[in-house]
C-alpha positions as a LaTeX table, in Angstrom:
\begin{tabular}{lrrr}
\hline
Residue & $x$ (\AA) & $y$ (\AA) & $z$ (\AA) \\
\hline
Met1 & 0.01 & 0.02 & $-0.01$ \\
Lys2 & 2.91 & 2.36 & 0.79 \\
Leu3 & 4.25 & 1.77 & $-2.74$ \\
Leu4 & 0.89 & 2.78 & $-4.22$ \\
Gly5 & 0.93 & 5.97 & $-2.17$ \\
Phe6 & 4.50 & 6.74 & $-3.38$ \\
Phe7 & 3.41 & 6.40 & $-7.02$ \\
Ala8 & 0.35 & 8.58 & $-6.42$ \\
Val9 & 2.53 & 11.32 & $-4.90$ \\
Met10 & 5.04 & 10.99 & $-7.78$ \\
Ala11 & 2.21 & 11.27 & $-10.29$ \\
Leu12 & 0.97 & 14.49 & $-8.67$ \\
Val13 & 4.51 & 15.96 & $-8.54$ \\
Met14 & 5.07 & 15.07 & $-12.21$ \\
Ala15 & 1.68 & 16.54 & $-13.19$ \\
Gly16 & 2.57 & 19.75 & $-11.39$ \\
Gly17 & 5.93 & 19.88 & $-13.16$ \\
Ile18 & 4.30 & 19.33 & $-16.54$ \\
Gly19 & 1.85 & 22.15 & $-15.71$ \\
Leu20 & 4.73 & 24.48 & $-14.91$ \\
Leu21 & 6.51 & 23.57 & $-18.14$ \\
Ser22 & 3.34 & 24.22 & $-20.21$ \\
Thr23 & 2.85 & 27.55 & $-18.41$ \\
Ala24 & 6.44 & 28.55 & $-19.21$ \\
Ala25 & 6.00 & 27.48 & $-22.84$ \\
Ala26 & 2.78 & 29.51 & $-23.09$ \\
Gln27 & 4.53 & 32.58 & $-21.63$ \\
Asn28 & 7.42 & 32.20 & $-24.15$ \\
Glu29 & 4.94 & 31.86 & $-27.01$ \\
Ser30 & 3.07 & 34.98 & $-25.85$ \\
Ala31 & 6.38 & 36.90 & $-25.65$ \\
Asp32 & 7.30 & 35.72 & $-29.18$ \\
Lys33 & 3.90 & 36.87 & $-30.54$ \\
Lys34 & 4.26 & 40.22 & $-28.81$ \\
Glu35 & 7.72 & 40.63 & $-30.33$ \\
Leu36 & 6.44 & 39.63 & $-33.78$ \\
Glu37 & 3.87 & 42.46 & $-33.54$ \\
Lys38 & 6.78 & 44.93 & $-33.68$ \\
Phe39 & 7.73 & 43.60 & $-37.13$ \\
Gln40 & 4.29 & 44.13 & $-38.72$ \\
Gly41 & 3.98 & 46.53 & $-41.62$ \\
Lys42 & 5.97 & 47.76 & $-44.60$ \\
Trp43 & 9.56 & 48.63 & $-43.90$ \\
Ala44 & 11.74 & 50.82 & $-46.19$ \\
Thr45 & 15.32 & 49.76 & $-46.64$ \\
Ala46 & 17.65 & 52.40 & $-45.18$ \\
Ser47 & 20.95 & 50.57 & $-45.78$ \\
Val48 & 22.34 & 47.21 & $-46.82$ \\
Thr49 & 25.84 & 45.89 & $-46.09$ \\
Val50 & 27.16 & 42.66 & $-47.65$ \\
Asp51 & 30.64 & 41.36 & $-46.67$ \\
Gly52 & 31.43 & 44.74 & $-45.12$ \\
Glu53 & 30.59 & 46.66 & $-48.29$ \\
Ala54 & 27.61 & 49.07 & $-48.47$ \\
Glu55 & 25.16 & 48.52 & $-51.34$ \\
Asp56 & 24.19 & 51.66 & $-53.24$ \\
Ala57 & 21.01 & 50.45 & $-55.00$ \\
Ile58 & 18.62 & 50.50 & $-52.06$ \\
Met59 & 16.02 & 52.96 & $-53.32$ \\
Asp60 & 12.50 & 51.56 & $-53.48$ \\
Arg61 & 13.36 & 48.34 & $-51.61$ \\
Phe62 & 10.89 & 47.28 & $-48.95$ \\
Leu63 & 10.11 & 44.41 & $-46.66$ \\
Ala64 & 6.38 & 43.84 & $-45.94$ \\
Ile65 & 5.59 & 41.67 & $-42.94$ \\
Lys66 & 2.17 & 40.30 & $-42.08$ \\
Gly67 & 1.96 & 37.71 & $-39.32$ \\
Asp68 & 5.01 & 35.50 & $-39.66$ \\
Lys69 & 5.18 & 35.97 & $-43.45$ \\
Ala70 & 7.57 & 38.37 & $-45.15$ \\
Thr71 & 7.60 & 39.65 & $-48.72$ \\
Phe72 & 10.58 & 41.43 & $-50.30$ \\
Leu73 & 9.61 & 44.22 & $-52.67$ \\
Asp74 & 11.70 & 46.06 & $-55.22$ \\
Lys75 & 9.85 & 49.08 & $-56.65$ \\
Asn76 & 6.68 & 47.51 & $-55.25$ \\
Lys77 & 7.28 & 44.33 & $-57.30$ \\
Glu78 & 7.42 & 41.14 & $-55.23$ \\
Thr79 & 10.88 & 39.59 & $-55.43$ \\
Gly80 & 10.55 & 36.85 & $-52.82$ \\
Thr81 & 8.56 & 35.53 & $-49.87$ \\
Gly82 & 9.34 & 33.62 & $-46.74$ \\
Ser83 & 8.47 & 32.99 & $-43.13$ \\
Ile84 & 10.01 & 34.47 & $-40.02$ \\
Lys85 & 10.70 & 32.72 & $-36.75$ \\
Leu86 & 11.85 & 34.80 & $-33.77$ \\
Asp87 & 13.58 & 34.00 & $-30.52$ \\
Pro88 & 13.75 & 37.28 & $-28.63$ \\
Gly89 & 14.92 & 35.50 & $-25.46$ \\
Lys90 & 18.38 & 35.04 & $-26.91$ \\
Ser91 & 21.11 & 37.69 & $-26.68$ \\
Pro92 & 21.33 & 39.01 & $-29.31$ \\
Ala93 & 17.77 & 38.23 & $-30.38$ \\
His94 & 17.52 & 35.52 & $-33.07$ \\
Leu95 & 15.63 & 35.68 & $-36.37$ \\
Asp96 & 15.36 & 32.80 & $-38.84$ \\
Phe97 & 14.06 & 33.52 & $-42.35$ \\
Thr98 & 12.98 & 30.54 & $-44.51$ \\
Tyr99 & 12.47 & 31.21 & $-48.22$ \\
Glu100 & 9.15 & 29.91 & $-49.59$ \\
Asp101 & 9.86 & 30.46 & $-53.29$ \\
Gly102 & 12.56 & 31.07 & $-55.84$ \\
Pro103 & 15.92 & 29.38 & $-56.15$ \\
Ala104 & 16.49 & 29.49 & $-52.39$ \\
Lys105 & 13.11 & 27.82 & $-51.59$ \\
Gly106 & 13.32 & 25.86 & $-48.34$ \\
Thr107 & 16.64 & 27.49 & $-47.33$ \\
Thr108 & 16.83 & 29.15 & $-43.93$ \\
Leu109 & 19.02 & 32.19 & $-43.20$ \\
Lys110 & 19.98 & 32.36 & $-39.52$ \\
Gly111 & 20.29 & 35.85 & $-38.19$ \\
Ile112 & 20.10 & 38.35 & $-35.34$ \\
Tyr113 & 18.15 & 41.53 & $-35.00$ \\
Lys114 & 17.63 & 44.61 & $-32.85$ \\
Phe115 & 15.21 & 47.51 & $-32.62$ \\
Glu116 & 16.38 & 51.03 & $-31.96$ \\
Gly117 & 13.37 & 53.37 & $-31.89$ \\
Asp118 & 11.60 & 52.88 & $-35.24$ \\
Thr119 & 14.64 & 51.28 & $-36.91$ \\
Leu120 & 14.99 & 47.51 & $-37.28$ \\
Thr121 & 18.44 & 46.12 & $-38.05$ \\
Phe122 & 18.96 & 42.49 & $-38.87$ \\
Cys123 & 22.11 & 40.62 & $-39.76$ \\
Tyr124 & 22.54 & 37.12 & $-41.20$ \\
Gly125 & 25.45 & 34.88 & $-41.91$ \\
Gly126 & 24.44 & 33.95 & $-45.47$ \\
Phe127 & 23.37 & 30.72 & $-47.12$ \\
Gly128 & 24.71 & 27.67 & $-45.25$ \\
Lys129 & 26.56 & 29.78 & $-42.73$ \\
Asp130 & 26.26 & 30.04 & $-38.96$ \\
Arg131 & 24.24 & 32.70 & $-37.19$ \\
Pro132 & 26.42 & 35.78 & $-36.70$ \\
Thr133 & 27.15 & 37.30 & $-33.34$ \\
Ser134 & 26.81 & 41.04 & $-32.84$ \\
Ser135 & 30.55 & 41.49 & $-33.15$ \\
Gln136 & 30.98 & 39.49 & $-36.35$ \\
Ala137 & 27.93 & 40.64 & $-38.37$ \\
Arg138 & 29.14 & 41.16 & $-41.91$ \\
Gln139 & 25.79 & 41.30 & $-43.72$ \\
Ala140 & 23.25 & 43.74 & $-42.38$ \\
Arg141 & 20.02 & 45.37 & $-43.47$ \\
Glu142 & 18.67 & 48.42 & $-41.73$ \\
Leu143 & 14.97 & 49.19 & $-42.12$ \\
Ser144 & 12.86 & 52.05 & $-40.95$ \\
\hline
\end{tabular}
């Protein structure tokens, strides 16, 4: 009978632990959704840097974000789409972009991002490369 009581107590402890884990997961998901809300809208490209070199042809480039979907626009013509996954709990905050069309379809770029006022800056390591750290970011896009 004591053994049965032990298992009953263990079951209650485990159920409580599972409840705490699901509460923590729900809080993280809520924080991620709240962070994603900051990304919503149409962003104008303010600057682009690739391998340490600034790109000049940035006029009329935009990034439109609705939900977790992103659309790249060049002179209001769609040039690519993808999905965004955020992890704002990391330092620096993580952003993964997965292409949904074009030659890079299915490829995920691993990046980092930050907000400063109404400016969003994100950096990525490039195709098949590791996520950059804030000190090694060589490819950056600044949007406002």
